[in-house]
Amino acid sequence: MGCSTTDWRMDRAYGTCYCDEDCVNTKDCCFDYFTECPAQDCVVSAWSFWSGCAKPCQPSVRVRVRHVEQQPVNSGDPCPLLEERAGCREHRDHRGSHCGLNSGPAFITSMEFGKGRPKHDNFGNPLDPGFCVEFELESRTPHCTVQNQPHTRWMRYITEGFKVCVACEPPALRNSSCQGDGQESDKEASLHWQAVGNPHCRGTWRKVRKTPQCTCPTQHNFVFT
């Protein structure tokens, strides 16, 4: 109601006119209401493609961006985030050579990242579909629940006591194994894992079994990177 002035109104009377949304019903809008008053929300472009990983052969981040096509006007909705970051890991260096296999913790990320991986080689031949390893989570750091960005929310489902499934597939699959998959460890051994995209989100788990495919609930399916 404070958005008012003295000018010609839409009912052709001269006097106090308004710019609020209710003036359309009360017929006391200013004459230029439909061109000057309605709120216009921010409009942004579609997301760009994901960039490559910032660093090869180690856990790193990838980025995608979008730009503002129309700024908000008259208290329209503000612009959303224009940049998103997600964890990733490249298995070739800048020269295209395979990275060496390192012993260490299992690096994992969401199954959504795995969906974008190639399923065929450069000649169109299907790649090895890999396998799945089931683990029982023993511990995790509290940092896994701190971040609430779209591409880090999957970490919130890493919960002690739950069973999770982790897919081992190309390009993480090399020489019939993925780093940290526990194939050479005792069944009772506590193995270490770390979330790609948040180096402070890590913990331990115990290998349960190896299966042809992952059968855990969607939120508990991950991939080795």
mmCIF file with all atom_site columns, N, CA and C in Angstrom, residues 154-180:
data_model
loop_
_atom_site.group_PDB
_atom_site.id
_atom_site.type_symbol
_atom_site.label_atom_id
_atom_site.label_alt_id
_atom_site.label_comp_id
_atom_site.label_asym_id
_atom_site.label_entity_id
_atom_site.label_seq_id
_atom_site.pdbx_PDB_ins_code
_atom_site.Cartn_x
_atom_site.Cartn_y
_atom_site.Cartn_z
_atom_site.occupancy
_atom_site.B_iso_or_equiv
_atom_site.pdbx_formal_charge
_atom_site.auth_seq_id
_atom_site.auth_comp_id
_atom_site.auth_asym_id
_atom_site.auth_atom_id
_atom_site.pdbx_PDB_model_num
ATOM 1  N N  . TRP A 1 154 ? 24.343 -35.706 -1.597  1.00 0.00 ? 154 TRP A N  1
ATOM 2  C CA . TRP A 1 154 ? 24.445 -37.167 -1.539  1.00 0.00 ? 154 TRP A CA 1
ATOM 3  C C  . TRP A 1 154 ? 25.255 -37.634 -0.335  1.00 0.00 ? 154 TRP A C  1
ATOM 4  N N  . MET A 1 155 ? 26.171 -36.801 0.147   1.00 0.00 ? 155 MET A N  1
ATOM 5  C CA . MET A 1 155 ? 27.013 -37.178 1.279   1.00 0.00 ? 155 MET A CA 1
ATOM 6  C C  . MET A 1 155 ? 26.204 -37.354 2.568   1.00 0.00 ? 155 MET A C  1
ATOM 7  N N  . ARG A 1 156 ? 25.043 -36.722 2.624   1.00 0.00 ? 156 ARG A N  1
ATOM 8  C CA . ARG A 1 156 ? 24.220 -36.804 3.837   1.00 0.00 ? 156 ARG A CA 1
ATOM 9  C C  . ARG A 1 156 ? 23.659 -38.206 4.038   1.00 0.00 ? 156 ARG A C  1
ATOM 10 N N  . TYR A 1 157 ? 23.643 -39.020 2.973   1.00 0.00 ? 157 TYR A N  1
ATOM 11 C CA . TYR A 1 157 ? 23.100 -40.376 3.077   1.00 0.00 ? 157 TYR A CA 1
ATOM 12 C C  . TYR A 1 157 ? 24.156 -41.395 3.494   1.00 0.00 ? 157 TYR A C  1
ATOM 13 N N  . ILE A 1 158 ? 25.383 -40.942 3.717   1.00 0.00 ? 158 ILE A N  1
ATOM 14 C CA . ILE A 1 158 ? 26.426 -41.837 4.217   1.00 0.00 ? 158 ILE A CA 1
ATOM 15 C C  . ILE A 1 158 ? 26.280 -41.892 5.732   1.00 0.00 ? 158 ILE A C  1
ATOM 16 N N  . THR A 1 159 ? 25.646 -42.932 6.227   1.00 0.00 ? 159 THR A N  1
ATOM 17 C CA . THR A 1 159 ? 25.268 -43.008 7.637   1.00 0.00 ? 159 THR A CA 1
ATOM 18 C C  . THR A 1 159 ? 25.793 -44.286 8.269   1.00 0.00 ? 159 THR A C  1
ATOM 19 N N  . GLU A 1 160 ? 26.341 -44.163 9.474   1.00 0.00 ? 160 GLU A N  1
ATOM 20 C CA . GLU A 1 160 ? 26.880 -45.324 10.177  1.00 0.00 ? 160 GLU A CA 1
ATOM 21 C C  . GLU A 1 160 ? 25.815 -46.414 10.332  1.00 0.00 ? 160 GLU A C  1
ATOM 22 N N  . GLY A 1 161 ? 26.260 -47.655 10.161  1.00 0.00 ? 161 GLY A N  1
ATOM 23 C CA . GLY A 1 161 ? 25.365 -48.798 10.356  1.00 0.00 ? 161 GLY A CA 1
ATOM 24 C C  . GLY A 1 161 ? 24.596 -49.212 9.122   1.00 0.00 ? 161 GLY A C  1
ATOM 25 N N  . PHE A 1 162 ? 24.549 -48.360 8.095   1.00 0.00 ? 162 PHE A N  1
ATOM 26 C CA . PHE A 1 162 ? 23.805 -48.680 6.880   1.00 0.00 ? 162 PHE A CA 1
ATOM 27 C C  . PHE A 1 162 ? 24.702 -49.430 5.900   1.00 0.00 ? 162 PHE A C  1
ATOM 28 N N  . LYS A 1 163 ? 24.088 -50.212 5.050   1.00 0.00 ? 163 LYS A N  1
ATOM 29 C CA . LYS A 1 163 ? 24.808 -50.876 3.967   1.00 0.00 ? 163 LYS A CA 1
ATOM 30 C C  . LYS A 1 163 ? 24.762 -49.981 2.740   1.00 0.00 ? 163 LYS A C  1
ATOM 31 N N  . VAL A 1 164 ? 25.897 -49.834 2.073   1.00 0.00 ? 164 VAL A N  1
ATOM 32 C CA . VAL A 1 164 ? 25.968 -49.049 0.849   1.00 0.00 ? 164 VAL A CA 1
ATOM 33 C C  . VAL A 1 164 ? 26.568 -49.906 -0.260  1.00 0.00 ? 164 VAL A C  1
ATOM 34 N N  . CYS A 1 165 ? 26.240 -49.548 -1.493  1.00 0.00 ? 165 CYS A N  1
ATOM 35 C CA . CYS A 1 165 ? 26.764 -50.245 -2.661  1.00 0.00 ? 165 CYS A CA 1
ATOM 36 C C  . CYS A 1 165 ? 27.609 -49.261 -3.467  1.00 0.00 ? 165 CYS A C  1
ATOM 37 N N  . VAL A 1 166 ? 28.782 -49.720 -3.886  1.00 0.00 ? 166 VAL A N  1
ATOM 38 C CA . VAL A 1 166 ? 29.682 -48.858 -4.644  1.00 0.00 ? 166 VAL A CA 1
ATOM 39 C C  . VAL A 1 166 ? 30.062 -49.569 -5.940  1.00 0.00 ? 166 VAL A C  1
ATOM 40 N N  . ALA A 1 167 ? 29.756 -48.951 -7.071  1.00 0.00 ? 167 ALA A N  1
ATOM 41 C CA . ALA A 1 167 ? 30.028 -49.547 -8.378  1.00 0.00 ? 167 ALA A CA 1
ATOM 42 C C  . ALA A 1 167 ? 31.474 -49.303 -8.782  1.00 0.00 ? 167 ALA A C  1
ATOM 43 N N  . CYS A 1 168 ? 32.101 -50.350 -9.300  1.00 0.00 ? 168 CYS A N  1
ATOM 44 C CA . CYS A 1 168 ? 33.459 -50.251 -9.842  1.00 0.00 ? 168 CYS A CA 1
ATOM 45 C C  . CYS A 1 168 ? 33.351 -50.429 -11.345 1.00 0.00 ? 168 CYS A C  1
ATOM 46 N N  . GLU A 1 169 ? 33.532 -49.352 -12.088 1.00 0.00 ? 169 GLU A N  1
ATOM 47 C CA . GLU A 1 169 ? 33.337 -49.370 -13.534 1.00 0.00 ? 169 GLU A CA 1
ATOM 48 C C  . GLU A 1 169 ? 34.362 -48.476 -14.193 1.00 0.00 ? 169 GLU A C  1
ATOM 49 N N  . PRO A 1 170 ? 34.596 -48.643 -15.509 1.00 0.00 ? 170 PRO A N  1
ATOM 50 C CA . PRO A 1 170 ? 35.561 -47.784 -16.197 1.00 0.00 ? 170 PRO A CA 1
ATOM 51 C C  . PRO A 1 170 ? 35.162 -46.306 -16.073 1.00 0.00 ? 170 PRO A C  1
ATOM 52 N N  . PRO A 1 171 ? 36.118 -45.382 -15.995 1.00 0.00 ? 171 PRO A N  1
ATOM 53 C CA . PRO A 1 171 ? 37.563 -45.613 -16.065 1.00 0.00 ? 171 PRO A CA 1
ATOM 54 C C  . PRO A 1 171 ? 38.221 -45.926 -14.733 1.00 0.00 ? 171 PRO A C  1
ATOM 55 N N  . ALA A 1 172 ? 37.458 -45.927 -13.629 1.00 0.00 ? 172 ALA A N  1
ATOM 56 C CA . ALA A 1 172 ? 38.048 -46.262 -12.334 1.00 0.00 ? 172 ALA A CA 1
ATOM 57 C C  . ALA A 1 172 ? 38.468 -47.728 -12.296 1.00 0.00 ? 172 ALA A C  1
ATOM 58 N N  . LEU A 1 173 ? 37.786 -48.580 -13.054 1.00 0.00 ? 173 LEU A N  1
ATOM 59 C CA . LEU A 1 173 ? 38.097 -50.010 -13.101 1.00 0.00 ? 173 LEU A CA 1
ATOM 60 C C  . LEU A 1 173 ? 39.354 -50.238 -13.939 1.00 0.00 ? 173 LEU A C  1
ATOM 61 N N  . ARG A 1 174 ? 40.397 -50.724 -13.288 1.00 0.00 ? 174 ARG A N  1
ATOM 62 C CA . ARG A 1 174 ? 41.652 -51.037 -13.988 1.00 0.00 ? 174 ARG A CA 1
ATOM 63 C C  . ARG A 1 174 ? 42.254 -52.285 -13.372 1.00 0.00 ? 174 ARG A C  1
ATOM 64 N N  . ASN A 1 175 ? 42.669 -53.190 -14.236 1.00 0.00 ? 175 ASN A N  1
ATOM 65 C CA . ASN A 1 175 ? 43.254 -54.456 -13.768 1.00 0.00 ? 175 ASN A CA 1
ATOM 66 C C  . ASN A 1 175 ? 42.301 -55.191 -12.830 1.00 0.00 ? 175 ASN A C  1
ATOM 67 N N  . SER A 1 176 ? 41.017 -55.176 -13.202 1.00 0.00 ? 176 SER A N  1
ATOM 68 C CA . SER A 1 176 ? 39.963 -55.919 -12.491 1.00 0.00 ? 176 SER A CA 1
ATOM 69 C C  . SER A 1 176 ? 39.679 -55.404 -11.092 1.00 0.00 ? 176 SER A C  1
ATOM 70 N N  . SER A 1 177 ? 40.068 -54.172 -10.798 1.00 0.00 ? 177 SER A N  1
ATOM 71 C CA . SER A 1 177 ? 39.773 -53.639 -9.470  1.00 0.00 ? 177 SER A CA 1
ATOM 72 C C  . SER A 1 177 ? 39.713 -52.120 -9.507  1.00 0.00 ? 177 SER A C  1
ATOM 73 N N  . CYS A 1 178 ? 39.172 -51.545 -8.441  1.00 0.00 ? 178 CYS A N  1
ATOM 74 C CA . CYS A 1 178 ? 39.157 -50.097 -8.237  1.00 0.00 ? 178 CYS A CA 1
ATOM 75 C C  . CYS A 1 178 ? 39.929 -49.801 -6.953  1.00 0.00 ? 178 CYS A C  1
ATOM 76 N N  . GLN A 1 179 ? 40.527 -48.626 -6.902  1.00 0.00 ? 179 GLN A N  1
ATOM 77 C CA . GLN A 1 179 ? 41.290 -48.267 -5.708  1.00 0.00 ? 179 GLN A CA 1
ATOM 78 C C  . GLN A 1 179 ? 40.405 -48.299 -4.473  1.00 0.00 ? 179 GLN A C  1
ATOM 79 N N  . GLY A 1 180 ? 40.852 -49.076 -3.470  1.00 0.00 ? 180 GLY A N  1
ATOM 80 C CA . GLY A 1 180 ? 40.135 -49.132 -2.194  1.00 0.00 ? 180 GLY A CA 1
ATOM 81 C C  . GLY A 1 180 ? 38.919 -50.024 -2.183  1.00 0.00 ? 180 GLY A C  1
#
